[in-house]
XYZ file of N, CA and C in Angstrom:
516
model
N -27.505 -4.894 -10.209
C -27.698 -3.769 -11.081
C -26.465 -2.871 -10.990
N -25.834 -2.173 -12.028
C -24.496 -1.412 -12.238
C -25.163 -0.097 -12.036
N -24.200 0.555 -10.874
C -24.504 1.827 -10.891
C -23.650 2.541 -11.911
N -24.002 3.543 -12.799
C -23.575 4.507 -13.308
C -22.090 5.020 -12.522
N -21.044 5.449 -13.334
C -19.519 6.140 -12.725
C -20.071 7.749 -11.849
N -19.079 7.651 -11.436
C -19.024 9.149 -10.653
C -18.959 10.288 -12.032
N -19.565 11.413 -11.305
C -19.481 12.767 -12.548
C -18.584 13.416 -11.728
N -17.121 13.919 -12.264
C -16.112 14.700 -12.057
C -16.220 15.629 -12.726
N -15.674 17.022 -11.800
C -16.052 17.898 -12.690
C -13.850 18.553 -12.806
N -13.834 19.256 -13.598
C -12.557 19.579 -13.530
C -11.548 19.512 -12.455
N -11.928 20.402 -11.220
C -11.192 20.300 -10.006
C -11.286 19.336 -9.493
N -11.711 18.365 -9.863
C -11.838 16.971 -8.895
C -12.646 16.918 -8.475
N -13.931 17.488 -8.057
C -14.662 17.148 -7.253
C -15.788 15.953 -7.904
N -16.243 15.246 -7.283
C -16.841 14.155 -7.969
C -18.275 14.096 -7.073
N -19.593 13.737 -7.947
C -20.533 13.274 -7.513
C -20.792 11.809 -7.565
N -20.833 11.316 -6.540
C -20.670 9.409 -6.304
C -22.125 9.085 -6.932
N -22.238 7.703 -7.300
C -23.768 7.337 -7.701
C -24.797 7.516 -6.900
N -23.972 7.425 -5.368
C -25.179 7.314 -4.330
C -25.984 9.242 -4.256
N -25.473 9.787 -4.959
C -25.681 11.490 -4.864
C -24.682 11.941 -3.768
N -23.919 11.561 -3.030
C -23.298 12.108 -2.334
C -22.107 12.712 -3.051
N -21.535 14.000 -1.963
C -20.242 14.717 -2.737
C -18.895 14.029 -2.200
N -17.899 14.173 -2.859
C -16.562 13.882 -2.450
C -16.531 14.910 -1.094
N -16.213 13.686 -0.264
C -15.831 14.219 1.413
C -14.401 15.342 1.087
N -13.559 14.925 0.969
C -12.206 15.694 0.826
C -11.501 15.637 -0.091
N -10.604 16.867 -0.336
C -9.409 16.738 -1.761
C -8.480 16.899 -1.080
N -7.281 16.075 -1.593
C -6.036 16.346 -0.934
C -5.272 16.669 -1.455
N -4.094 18.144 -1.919
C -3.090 18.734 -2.154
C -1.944 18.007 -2.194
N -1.483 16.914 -2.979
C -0.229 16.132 -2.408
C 1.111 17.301 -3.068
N 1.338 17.377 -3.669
C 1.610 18.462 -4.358
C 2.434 17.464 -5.248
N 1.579 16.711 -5.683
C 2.246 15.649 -6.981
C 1.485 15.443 -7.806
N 1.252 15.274 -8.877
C 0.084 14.853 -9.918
C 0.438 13.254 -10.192
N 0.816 12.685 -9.632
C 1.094 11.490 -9.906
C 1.280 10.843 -8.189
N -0.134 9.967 -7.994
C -0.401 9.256 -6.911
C -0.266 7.727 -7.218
N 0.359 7.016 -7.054
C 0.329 5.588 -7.462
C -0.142 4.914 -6.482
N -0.632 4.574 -5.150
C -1.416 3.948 -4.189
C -2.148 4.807 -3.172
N -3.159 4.022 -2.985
C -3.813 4.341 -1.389
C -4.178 3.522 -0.723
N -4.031 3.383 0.581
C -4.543 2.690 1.412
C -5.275 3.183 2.820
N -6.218 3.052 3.101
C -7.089 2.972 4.237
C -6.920 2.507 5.718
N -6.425 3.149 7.019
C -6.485 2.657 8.076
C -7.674 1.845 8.508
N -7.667 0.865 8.984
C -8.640 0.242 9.400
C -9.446 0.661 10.486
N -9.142 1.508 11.637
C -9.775 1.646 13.016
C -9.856 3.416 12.924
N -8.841 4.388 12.165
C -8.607 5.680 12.404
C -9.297 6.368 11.035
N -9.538 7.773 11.311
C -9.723 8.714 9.867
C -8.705 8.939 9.052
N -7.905 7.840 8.567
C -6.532 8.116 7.778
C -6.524 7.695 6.535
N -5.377 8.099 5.473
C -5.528 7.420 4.497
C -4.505 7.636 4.655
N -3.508 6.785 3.331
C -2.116 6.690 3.290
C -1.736 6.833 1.822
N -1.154 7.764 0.688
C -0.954 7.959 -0.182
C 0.459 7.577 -0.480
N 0.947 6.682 -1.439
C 2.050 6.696 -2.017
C 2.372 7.082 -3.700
N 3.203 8.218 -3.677
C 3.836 8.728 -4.923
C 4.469 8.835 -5.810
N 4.782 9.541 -6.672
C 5.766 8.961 -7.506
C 6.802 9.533 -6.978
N 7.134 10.178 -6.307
C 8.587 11.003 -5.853
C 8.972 10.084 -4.696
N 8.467 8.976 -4.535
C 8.614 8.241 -3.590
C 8.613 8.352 -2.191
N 7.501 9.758 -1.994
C 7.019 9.712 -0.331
C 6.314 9.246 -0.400
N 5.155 8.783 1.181
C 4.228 8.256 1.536
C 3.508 8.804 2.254
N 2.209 9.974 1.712
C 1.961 10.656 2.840
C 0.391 10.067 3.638
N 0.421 10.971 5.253
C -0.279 10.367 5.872
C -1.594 11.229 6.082
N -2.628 10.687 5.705
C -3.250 12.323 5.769
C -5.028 11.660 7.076
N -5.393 12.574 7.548
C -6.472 12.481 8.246
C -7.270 13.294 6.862
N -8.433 11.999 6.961
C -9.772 12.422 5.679
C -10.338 13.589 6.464
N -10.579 13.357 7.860
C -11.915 14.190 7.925
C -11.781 15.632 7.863
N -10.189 15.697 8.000
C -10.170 17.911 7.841
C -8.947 17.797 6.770
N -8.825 16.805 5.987
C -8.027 17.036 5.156
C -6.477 17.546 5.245
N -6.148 17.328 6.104
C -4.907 17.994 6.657
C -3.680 16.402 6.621
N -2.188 16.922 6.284
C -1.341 15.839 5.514
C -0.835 16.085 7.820
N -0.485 14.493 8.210
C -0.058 14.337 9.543
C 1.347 14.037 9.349
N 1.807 13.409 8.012
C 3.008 12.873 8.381
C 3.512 12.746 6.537
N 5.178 12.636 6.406
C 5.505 12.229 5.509
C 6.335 11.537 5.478
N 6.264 10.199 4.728
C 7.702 9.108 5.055
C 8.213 9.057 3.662
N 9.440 9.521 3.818
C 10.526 9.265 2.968
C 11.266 8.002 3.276
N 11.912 7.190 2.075
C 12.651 6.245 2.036
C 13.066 5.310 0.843
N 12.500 5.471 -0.080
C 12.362 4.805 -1.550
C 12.862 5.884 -2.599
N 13.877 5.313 -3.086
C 14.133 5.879 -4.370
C 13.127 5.845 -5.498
N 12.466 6.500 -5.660
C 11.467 6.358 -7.394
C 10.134 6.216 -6.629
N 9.202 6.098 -7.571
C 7.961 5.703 -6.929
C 8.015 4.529 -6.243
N 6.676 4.710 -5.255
C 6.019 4.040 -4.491
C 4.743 3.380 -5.023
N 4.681 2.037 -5.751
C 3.247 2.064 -6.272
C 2.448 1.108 -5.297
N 3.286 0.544 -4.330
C 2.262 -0.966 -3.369
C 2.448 -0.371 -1.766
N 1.161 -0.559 -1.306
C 0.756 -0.070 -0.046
C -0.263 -0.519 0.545
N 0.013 -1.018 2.126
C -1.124 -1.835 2.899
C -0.887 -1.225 3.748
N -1.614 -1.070 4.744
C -1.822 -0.810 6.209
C -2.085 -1.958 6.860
N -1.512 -2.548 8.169
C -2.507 -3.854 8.749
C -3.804 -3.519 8.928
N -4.127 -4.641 8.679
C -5.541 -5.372 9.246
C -6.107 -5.115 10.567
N -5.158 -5.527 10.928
C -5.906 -5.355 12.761
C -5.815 -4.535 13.205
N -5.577 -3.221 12.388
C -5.240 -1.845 13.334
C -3.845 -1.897 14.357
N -2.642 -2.878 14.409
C -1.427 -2.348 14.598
C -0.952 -1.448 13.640
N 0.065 -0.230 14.356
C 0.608 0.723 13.821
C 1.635 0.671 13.523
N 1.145 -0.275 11.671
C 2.329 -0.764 10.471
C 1.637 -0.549 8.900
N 2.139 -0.055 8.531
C 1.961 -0.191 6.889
C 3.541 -0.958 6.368
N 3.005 -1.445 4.992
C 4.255 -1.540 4.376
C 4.256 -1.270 3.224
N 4.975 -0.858 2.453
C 5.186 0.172 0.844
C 6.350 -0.800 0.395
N 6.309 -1.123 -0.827
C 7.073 -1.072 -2.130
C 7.339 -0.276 -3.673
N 8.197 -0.292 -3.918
C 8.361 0.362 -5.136
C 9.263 0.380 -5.811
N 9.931 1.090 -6.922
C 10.789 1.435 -7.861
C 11.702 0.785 -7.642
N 12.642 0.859 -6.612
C 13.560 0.431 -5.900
C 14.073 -0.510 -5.610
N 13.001 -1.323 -5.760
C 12.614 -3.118 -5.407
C 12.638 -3.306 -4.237
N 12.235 -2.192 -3.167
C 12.468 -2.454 -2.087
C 11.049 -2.537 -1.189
N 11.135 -3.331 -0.366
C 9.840 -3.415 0.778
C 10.161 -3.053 1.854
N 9.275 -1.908 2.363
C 9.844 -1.452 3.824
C 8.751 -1.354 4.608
N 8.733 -1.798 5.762
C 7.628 -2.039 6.889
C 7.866 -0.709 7.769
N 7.320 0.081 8.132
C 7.024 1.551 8.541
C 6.144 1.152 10.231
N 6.785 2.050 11.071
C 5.740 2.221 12.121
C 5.291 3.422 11.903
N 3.693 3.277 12.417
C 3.219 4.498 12.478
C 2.953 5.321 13.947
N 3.268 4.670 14.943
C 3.311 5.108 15.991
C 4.802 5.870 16.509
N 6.214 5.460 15.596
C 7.263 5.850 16.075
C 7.438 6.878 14.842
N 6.378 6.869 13.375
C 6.786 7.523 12.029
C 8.150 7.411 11.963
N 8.603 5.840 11.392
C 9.885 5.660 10.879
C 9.896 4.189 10.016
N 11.529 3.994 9.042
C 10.740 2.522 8.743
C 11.790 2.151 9.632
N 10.861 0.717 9.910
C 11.155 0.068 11.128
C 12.527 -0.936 10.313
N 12.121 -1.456 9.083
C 13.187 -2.320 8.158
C 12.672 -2.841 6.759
N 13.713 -3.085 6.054
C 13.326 -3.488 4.365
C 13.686 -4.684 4.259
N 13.234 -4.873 3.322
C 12.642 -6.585 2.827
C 13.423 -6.289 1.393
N 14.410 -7.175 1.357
C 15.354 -7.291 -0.062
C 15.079 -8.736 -0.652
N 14.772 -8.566 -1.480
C 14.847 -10.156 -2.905
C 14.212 -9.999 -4.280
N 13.549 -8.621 -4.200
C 12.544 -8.296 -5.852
C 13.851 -8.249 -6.807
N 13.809 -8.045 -8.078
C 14.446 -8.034 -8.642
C 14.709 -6.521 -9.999
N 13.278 -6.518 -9.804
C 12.275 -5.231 -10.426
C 11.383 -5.095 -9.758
N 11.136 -4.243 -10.342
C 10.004 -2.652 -9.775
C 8.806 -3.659 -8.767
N 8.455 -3.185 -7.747
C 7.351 -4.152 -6.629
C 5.854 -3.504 -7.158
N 4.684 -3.498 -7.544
C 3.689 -3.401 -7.713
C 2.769 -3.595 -6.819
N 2.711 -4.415 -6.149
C 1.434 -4.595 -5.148
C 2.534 -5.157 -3.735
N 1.932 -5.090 -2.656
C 2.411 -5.285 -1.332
C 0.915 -5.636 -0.413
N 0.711 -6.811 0.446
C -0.667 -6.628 0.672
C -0.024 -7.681 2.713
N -0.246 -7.224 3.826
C -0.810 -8.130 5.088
C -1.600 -8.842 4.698
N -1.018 -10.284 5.461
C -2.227 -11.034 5.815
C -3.289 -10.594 6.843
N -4.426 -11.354 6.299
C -5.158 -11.007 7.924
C -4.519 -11.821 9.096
N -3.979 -12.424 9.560
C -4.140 -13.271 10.134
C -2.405 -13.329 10.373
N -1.457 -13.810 9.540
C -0.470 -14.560 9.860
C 0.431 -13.347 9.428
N 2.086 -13.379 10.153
C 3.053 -12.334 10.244
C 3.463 -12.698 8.652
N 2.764 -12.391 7.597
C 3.034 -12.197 5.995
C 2.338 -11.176 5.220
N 3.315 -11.144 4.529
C 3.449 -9.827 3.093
C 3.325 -10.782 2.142
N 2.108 -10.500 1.069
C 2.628 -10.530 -0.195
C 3.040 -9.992 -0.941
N 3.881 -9.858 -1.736
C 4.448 -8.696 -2.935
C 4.272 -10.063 -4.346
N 4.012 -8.584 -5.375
C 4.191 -8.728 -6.773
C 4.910 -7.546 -7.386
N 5.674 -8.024 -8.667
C 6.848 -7.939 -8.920
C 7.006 -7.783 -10.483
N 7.754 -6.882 -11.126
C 8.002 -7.120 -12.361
C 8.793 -7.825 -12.688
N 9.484 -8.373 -11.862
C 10.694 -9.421 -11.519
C 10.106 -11.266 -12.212
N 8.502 -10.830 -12.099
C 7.841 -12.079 -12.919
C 7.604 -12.983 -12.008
N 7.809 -12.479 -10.399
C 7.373 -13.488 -9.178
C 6.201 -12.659 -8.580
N 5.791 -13.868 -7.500
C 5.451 -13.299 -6.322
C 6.119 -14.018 -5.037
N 6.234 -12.865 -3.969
C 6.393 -13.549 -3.141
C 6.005 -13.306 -1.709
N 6.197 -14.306 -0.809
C 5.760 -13.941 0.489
C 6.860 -14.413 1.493
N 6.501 -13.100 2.505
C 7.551 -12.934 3.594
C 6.766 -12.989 4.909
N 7.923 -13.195 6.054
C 7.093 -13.296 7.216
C 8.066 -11.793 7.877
N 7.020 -11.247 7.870
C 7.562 -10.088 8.563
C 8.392 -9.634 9.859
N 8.118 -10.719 10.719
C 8.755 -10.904 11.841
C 9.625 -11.424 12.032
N 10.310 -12.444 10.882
C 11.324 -12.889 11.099
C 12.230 -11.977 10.047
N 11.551 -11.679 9.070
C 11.735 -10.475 7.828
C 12.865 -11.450 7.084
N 12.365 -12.322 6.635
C 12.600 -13.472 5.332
C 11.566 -13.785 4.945
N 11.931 -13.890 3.495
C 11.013 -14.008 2.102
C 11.121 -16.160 2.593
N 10.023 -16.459 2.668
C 9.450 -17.399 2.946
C 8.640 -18.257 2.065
N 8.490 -17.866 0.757
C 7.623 -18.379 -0.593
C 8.121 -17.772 -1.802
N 9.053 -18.404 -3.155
C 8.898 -17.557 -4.144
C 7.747 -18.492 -5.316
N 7.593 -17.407 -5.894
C 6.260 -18.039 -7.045
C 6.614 -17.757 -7.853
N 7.877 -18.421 -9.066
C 8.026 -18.033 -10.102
C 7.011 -18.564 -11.447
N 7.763 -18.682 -12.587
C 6.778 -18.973 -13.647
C 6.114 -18.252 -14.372
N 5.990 -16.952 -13.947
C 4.811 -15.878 -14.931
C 6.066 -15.447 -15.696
N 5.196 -15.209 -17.292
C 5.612 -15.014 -18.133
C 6.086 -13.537 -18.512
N 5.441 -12.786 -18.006
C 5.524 -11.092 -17.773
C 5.477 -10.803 -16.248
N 5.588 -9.252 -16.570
C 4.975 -8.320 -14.944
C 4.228 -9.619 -14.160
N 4.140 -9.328 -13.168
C 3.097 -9.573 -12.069
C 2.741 -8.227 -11.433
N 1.385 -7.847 -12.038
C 0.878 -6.190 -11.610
C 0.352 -6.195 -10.091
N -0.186 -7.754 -9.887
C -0.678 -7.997 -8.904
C -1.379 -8.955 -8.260
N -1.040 -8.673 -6.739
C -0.957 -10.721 -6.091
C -1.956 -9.900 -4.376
N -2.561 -10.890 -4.290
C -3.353 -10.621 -2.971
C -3.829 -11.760 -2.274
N -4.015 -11.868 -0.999
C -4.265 -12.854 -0.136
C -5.750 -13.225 -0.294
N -6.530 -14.295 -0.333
C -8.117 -14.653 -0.082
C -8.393 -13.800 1.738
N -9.602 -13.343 1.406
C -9.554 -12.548 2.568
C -10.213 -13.649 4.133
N -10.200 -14.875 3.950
C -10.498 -15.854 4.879
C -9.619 -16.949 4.759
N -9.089 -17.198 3.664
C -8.589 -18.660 3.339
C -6.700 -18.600 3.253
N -6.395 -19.288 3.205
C -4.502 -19.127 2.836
C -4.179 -19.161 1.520
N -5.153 -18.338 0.225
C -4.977 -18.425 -0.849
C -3.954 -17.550 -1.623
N -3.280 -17.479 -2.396
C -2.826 -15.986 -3.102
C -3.634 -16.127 -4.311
C-alpha cells in the first residue's frame, strides 16, 4: 500500500506519512544541496553543495561539525563507508573523486579518469571499490587502496546519472 507524500509547509518543515515531524533543519547557507549521505554507526549526515563544500553536520542538535573544501563547482556524488571506517568519498563538477578522512578532516587523495561532470560515487560493501557515474557516458570502478580505476563501462549513449553496487552480490 503507497503511503501518501510528506506535507511541507513553507519553511521546510515537513509532516512524514508516519505523523511524525521533521527531526532537524539545517542552515547550509546554500539553496542548492546536491547530495546526502548518512553515517552508518554515528548521528551524522554529510551534505554536498553546489559551491562545492561538503558539510558535516550532527542530526541530533543540528549543529554543522566540519567543512571540507576541495572541488571546484558542485559536489553532486557522496558515500560514506559501509562499515563505519572514517571515509567518505565525493565527486563532482570537476571530474574529480576524492576520498576524505573523517577522523584526520582532510582529503586523504583524488581519483582522476572522468571526463565530465561525476554524478553518483557509491563504496562497496565489502571490497576496497568506488563506483562512479559520469557524464563522460561511463561508469567506472576503482580500488581505492591501490587508487586505480580498475573497470571502465563504456557504451551509454548519454549522461550516466547513475551507477550503484547490488547490496549483496558483485553487481553494478
Amino acid at each position: 500500500r503507497e503511503r501518501p507524500p510528506a506535507d511541507c509547509d513553507q519553511a521546510g518543515l515537513c509532516t512524514l506519512p508516519t505523523g511524525s515531524a521533521m527531526l532537524t533543519k539545517f542552515d547550509t547557507k546554500s539553496s542548492r544541496v546536491k547530495g546526502l549521505a548518512f553515517h552508518p554507526k554515528r548521528p551524522w549526515i554529510l551534505a554536498s553543495l553546489h559551491d562545492g563544500i561538503v558539510q558535516l553536520w550532527d542530526y541530533r542538535n543540528g549543529t554543522c561539525i566540519e567543512r571540507f573544501a576541495g572541488h571546484e563547482g558542485p559536489v553532486r556524488g557522496l558515500d560514506v563507508h559501509p562499515s563505519g571506517q572514517p571515509l567518505f568519498v565525493s565527486g563532482g563538477d570537476d571530474y574529480l573523486i576524492k576520498v576524505w578522512s573523517l577522523a584526520q578532516r582532510k582529503c586523504l587523495f583524488t581519483l582522476i579518469g572522468h571526463l565530465d561532470y561525476i554524478r553518483t560515487v557509491q563504496f562497496h560493501h565489502e571490497y576496497p571499490w568506488i563506483v562512479s557515474a559520469s557524464d563522460d557516458q561511463t561508469i567506472r570502478i576503482w580500488n581505492w587502496q591501490s587508487r586505480a580505476c580498475i573497470a571502465t563501462m563504456p557504451g551509454h549513449s548519454h549522461y550516466v546519472m547513475c551507477a550503484r553496487f547490488h547490496p549483496r552480490d558483485d553487481l553494478v
